[in-house]
């Protein structure tokens, strides 16, 4: 085991070696450019080049343009219910499954599984559509998660 050193005792060789190596590191770091030494690392702006066509003022617009063509899944939910496996296996053609959504109640609209809005069902040229009636704010999303 190593015994505690007395602060008044003379310094040993290990301590002198540590100081010598620290002094050598400091000298190497402050060496003038004319002396050989390790290459300095390039600045961040040399490593990370700006995107083509991105001006400093238009960087935010260039960033959003990158994702505008990314496809997302939009889903409209009429309602939900829970069934036992027994009840599920008894379903057949013509069976009616009762959902928790009420008639005339706004439908939930999800993008990639996240609730983003509510709307009402409309018919456009013999096809169903959804008219947005309410956009869900982030604080409302949290409130709705707490209710479930």
PDB file of C-alpha atoms in Angstrom, residues 2-131:
ATOM      1  CA  UNK A   2       1.124   3.523  -0.614  1.00  0.00           C
ATOM      2  CA  UNK A   3       1.590   5.637   2.456  1.00  0.00           C
ATOM      3  CA  UNK A   4       0.343   9.242   2.531  1.00  0.00           C
ATOM      4  CA  UNK A   5       3.058  11.735   1.690  1.00  0.00           C
ATOM      5  CA  UNK A   6       4.064  14.484   4.047  1.00  0.00           C
ATOM      6  CA  UNK A   7       3.619  17.898   2.354  1.00  0.00           C
ATOM      7  CA  UNK A   8       6.898  19.050   3.967  1.00  0.00           C
ATOM      8  CA  UNK A   9       8.869  16.057   2.648  1.00  0.00           C
ATOM      9  CA  UNK A  10      11.145  16.557  -0.398  1.00  0.00           C
ATOM     10  CA  UNK A  11       9.527  15.819  -3.775  1.00  0.00           C
ATOM     11  CA  UNK A  12      10.199  12.383  -5.198  1.00  0.00           C
ATOM     12  CA  UNK A  13      11.303  11.538  -8.738  1.00  0.00           C
ATOM     13  CA  UNK A  14       7.759  10.649  -9.964  1.00  0.00           C
ATOM     14  CA  UNK A  15       6.476  14.106  -9.154  1.00  0.00           C
ATOM     15  CA  UNK A  16       9.427  15.672 -10.975  1.00  0.00           C
ATOM     16  CA  UNK A  17       8.719  13.464 -14.017  1.00  0.00           C
ATOM     17  CA  UNK A  18       5.052  14.556 -14.053  1.00  0.00           C
ATOM     18  CA  UNK A  19       6.054  18.214 -13.977  1.00  0.00           C
ATOM     19  CA  UNK A  20       8.616  17.678 -16.709  1.00  0.00           C
ATOM     20  CA  UNK A  21       6.115  15.963 -19.003  1.00  0.00           C
ATOM     21  CA  UNK A  22       3.493  18.675 -18.383  1.00  0.00           C
ATOM     22  CA  UNK A  23       6.071  21.374 -19.186  1.00  0.00           C
ATOM     23  CA  UNK A  24       7.053  19.534 -22.390  1.00  0.00           C
ATOM     24  CA  UNK A  25       3.387  19.367 -23.476  1.00  0.00           C
ATOM     25  CA  UNK A  26       2.935  23.076 -22.822  1.00  0.00           C
ATOM     26  CA  UNK A  27       6.089  23.937 -24.767  1.00  0.00           C
ATOM     27  CA  UNK A  28       4.943  21.812 -27.714  1.00  0.00           C
ATOM     28  CA  UNK A  29       1.544  23.521 -27.716  1.00  0.00           C
ATOM     29  CA  UNK A  30       3.057  27.028 -27.786  1.00  0.00           C
ATOM     30  CA  UNK A  31       5.775  26.230 -30.369  1.00  0.00           C
ATOM     31  CA  UNK A  32       5.994  28.805 -33.206  1.00  0.00           C
ATOM     32  CA  UNK A  33       4.650  27.757 -36.638  1.00  0.00           C
ATOM     33  CA  UNK A  34       8.159  27.717 -38.153  1.00  0.00           C
ATOM     34  CA  UNK A  35       9.161  24.745 -36.012  1.00  0.00           C
ATOM     35  CA  UNK A  36       8.004  21.292 -37.059  1.00  0.00           C
ATOM     36  CA  UNK A  37       5.251  19.705 -35.041  1.00  0.00           C
ATOM     37  CA  UNK A  38       1.916  18.014 -35.397  1.00  0.00           C
ATOM     38  CA  UNK A  39      -0.501  19.522 -37.949  1.00  0.00           C
ATOM     39  CA  UNK A  40      -3.241  21.665 -36.386  1.00  0.00           C
ATOM     40  CA  UNK A  41      -6.831  20.445 -36.864  1.00  0.00           C
ATOM     41  CA  UNK A  42      -8.777  22.293 -39.579  1.00  0.00           C
ATOM     42  CA  UNK A  43     -11.400  24.807 -38.521  1.00  0.00           C
ATOM     43  CA  UNK A  44     -15.023  23.646 -38.439  1.00  0.00           C
ATOM     44  CA  UNK A  45     -15.969  25.774 -41.460  1.00  0.00           C
ATOM     45  CA  UNK A  46     -13.294  23.985 -43.509  1.00  0.00           C
ATOM     46  CA  UNK A  47     -14.593  20.527 -42.529  1.00  0.00           C
ATOM     47  CA  UNK A  48     -18.339  21.177 -42.822  1.00  0.00           C
ATOM     48  CA  UNK A  49     -19.045  22.858 -46.129  1.00  0.00           C
ATOM     49  CA  UNK A  50     -22.379  24.692 -46.511  1.00  0.00           C
ATOM     50  CA  UNK A  51     -25.079  23.066 -48.623  1.00  0.00           C
ATOM     51  CA  UNK A  52     -25.073  24.081 -52.259  1.00  0.00           C
ATOM     52  CA  UNK A  53     -27.245  27.121 -52.877  1.00  0.00           C
ATOM     53  CA  UNK A  54     -27.612  27.841 -49.168  1.00  0.00           C
ATOM     54  CA  UNK A  55     -26.937  31.450 -48.375  1.00  0.00           C
ATOM     55  CA  UNK A  56     -26.317  32.510 -44.760  1.00  0.00           C
ATOM     56  CA  UNK A  57     -29.693  34.269 -44.572  1.00  0.00           C
ATOM     57  CA  UNK A  58     -31.586  31.506 -46.398  1.00  0.00           C
ATOM     58  CA  UNK A  59     -30.172  28.554 -44.469  1.00  0.00           C
ATOM     59  CA  UNK A  60     -33.488  27.857 -42.704  1.00  0.00           C
ATOM     60  CA  UNK A  61     -35.373  27.792 -46.020  1.00  0.00           C
ATOM     61  CA  UNK A  62     -32.780  25.449 -47.537  1.00  0.00           C
ATOM     62  CA  UNK A  63     -33.144  23.112 -44.533  1.00  0.00           C
ATOM     63  CA  UNK A  64     -36.949  22.895 -44.846  1.00  0.00           C
ATOM     64  CA  UNK A  65     -36.696  22.357 -48.609  1.00  0.00           C
ATOM     65  CA  UNK A  66     -34.785  19.132 -47.918  1.00  0.00           C
ATOM     66  CA  UNK A  67     -37.775  17.480 -46.228  1.00  0.00           C
ATOM     67  CA  UNK A  68     -40.730  18.822 -48.224  1.00  0.00           C
ATOM     68  CA  UNK A  69     -40.900  15.702 -50.437  1.00  0.00           C
ATOM     69  CA  UNK A  70     -40.684  13.173 -47.580  1.00  0.00           C
ATOM     70  CA  UNK A  71     -43.891  11.063 -47.605  1.00  0.00           C
ATOM     71  CA  UNK A  72     -45.915  10.732 -44.380  1.00  0.00           C
ATOM     72  CA  UNK A  73     -48.875   8.509 -43.503  1.00  0.00           C
ATOM     73  CA  UNK A  74     -52.131  10.394 -42.775  1.00  0.00           C
ATOM     74  CA  UNK A  75     -54.785   8.363 -40.951  1.00  0.00           C
ATOM     75  CA  UNK A  76     -58.333   9.293 -39.886  1.00  0.00           C
ATOM     76  CA  UNK A  77     -59.762   7.361 -36.949  1.00  0.00           C
ATOM     77  CA  UNK A  78     -63.525   6.858 -36.595  1.00  0.00           C
ATOM     78  CA  UNK A  79     -63.264   5.306 -33.151  1.00  0.00           C
ATOM     79  CA  UNK A  80     -61.865   2.448 -31.114  1.00  0.00           C
ATOM     80  CA  UNK A  81     -63.084  -0.522 -29.138  1.00  0.00           C
ATOM     81  CA  UNK A  82     -61.676  -3.476 -27.221  1.00  0.00           C
ATOM     82  CA  UNK A  83     -62.713  -7.042 -27.965  1.00  0.00           C
ATOM     83  CA  UNK A  84     -61.866 -10.366 -26.460  1.00  0.00           C
ATOM     84  CA  UNK A  85     -60.331 -12.938 -28.768  1.00  0.00           C
ATOM     85  CA  UNK A  86     -63.535 -14.987 -28.379  1.00  0.00           C
ATOM     86  CA  UNK A  87     -65.640 -12.049 -29.678  1.00  0.00           C
ATOM     87  CA  UNK A  88     -63.154 -11.368 -32.476  1.00  0.00           C
ATOM     88  CA  UNK A  89     -63.337 -14.968 -33.691  1.00  0.00           C
ATOM     89  CA  UNK A  90     -67.151 -14.791 -33.755  1.00  0.00           C
ATOM     90  CA  UNK A  91     -67.170 -11.844 -36.197  1.00  0.00           C
ATOM     91  CA  UNK A  92     -68.433 -12.581 -39.644  1.00  0.00           C
ATOM     92  CA  UNK A  93     -69.813 -10.853 -42.700  1.00  0.00           C
ATOM     93  CA  UNK A  94     -72.568  -8.462 -41.614  1.00  0.00           C
ATOM     94  CA  UNK A  95     -71.346  -8.213 -37.985  1.00  0.00           C
ATOM     95  CA  UNK A  96     -71.498  -4.755 -36.449  1.00  0.00           C
ATOM     96  CA  UNK A  97     -68.688  -3.592 -34.159  1.00  0.00           C
ATOM     97  CA  UNK A  98     -69.604  -0.695 -31.876  1.00  0.00           C
ATOM     98  CA  UNK A  99     -66.930   2.002 -31.603  1.00  0.00           C
ATOM     99  CA  UNK A 100     -66.416   4.573 -28.861  1.00  0.00           C
ATOM    100  CA  UNK A 101     -66.776   7.493 -31.298  1.00  0.00           C
ATOM    101  CA  UNK A 102     -70.135   9.255 -31.353  1.00  0.00           C
ATOM    102  CA  UNK A 103     -72.008  10.133 -34.546  1.00  0.00           C
ATOM    103  CA  UNK A 104     -71.305  13.739 -35.517  1.00  0.00           C
ATOM    104  CA  UNK A 105     -68.223  13.872 -33.275  1.00  0.00           C
ATOM    105  CA  UNK A 106     -64.989  15.166 -34.876  1.00  0.00           C
ATOM    106  CA  UNK A 107     -62.661  12.485 -36.227  1.00  0.00           C
ATOM    107  CA  UNK A 108     -59.043  12.288 -35.035  1.00  0.00           C
ATOM    108  CA  UNK A 109     -56.412  12.877 -37.738  1.00  0.00           C
ATOM    109  CA  UNK A 110     -52.985  11.339 -37.267  1.00  0.00           C
ATOM    110  CA  UNK A 111     -49.723  11.862 -39.148  1.00  0.00           C
ATOM    111  CA  UNK A 112     -47.316   8.959 -38.658  1.00  0.00           C
ATOM    112  CA  UNK A 113     -49.243   7.974 -35.521  1.00  0.00           C
ATOM    113  CA  UNK A 114     -49.265  11.443 -33.916  1.00  0.00           C
ATOM    114  CA  UNK A 115     -52.549  13.274 -33.413  1.00  0.00           C
ATOM    115  CA  UNK A 116     -52.301  16.561 -35.308  1.00  0.00           C
ATOM    116  CA  UNK A 117     -55.887  17.660 -35.969  1.00  0.00           C
ATOM    117  CA  UNK A 118     -59.587  16.880 -35.858  1.00  0.00           C
ATOM    118  CA  UNK A 119     -62.050  17.084 -38.688  1.00  0.00           C
ATOM    119  CA  UNK A 120     -65.405  16.119 -40.103  1.00  0.00           C
ATOM    120  CA  UNK A 121     -66.166  13.601 -42.811  1.00  0.00           C
ATOM    121  CA  UNK A 122     -67.199  15.032 -46.189  1.00  0.00           C
ATOM    122  CA  UNK A 123     -68.039  13.451 -49.554  1.00  0.00           C
ATOM    123  CA  UNK A 124     -66.204  14.764 -52.611  1.00  0.00           C
ATOM    124  CA  UNK A 125     -67.084  13.231 -56.018  1.00  0.00           C
ATOM    125  CA  UNK A 126     -68.312   9.966 -54.454  1.00  0.00           C
ATOM    126  CA  UNK A 127     -65.210   9.676 -52.275  1.00  0.00           C
ATOM    127  CA  UNK A 128     -64.808  10.283 -48.585  1.00  0.00           C
ATOM    128  CA  UNK A 129     -62.694  13.202 -47.453  1.00  0.00           C
ATOM    129  CA  UNK A 130     -61.946  15.003 -44.221  1.00  0.00           C
ATOM    130  CA  UNK A 131     -62.352  18.730 -43.561  1.00  0.00           C
TER     131      UNK A 131
END
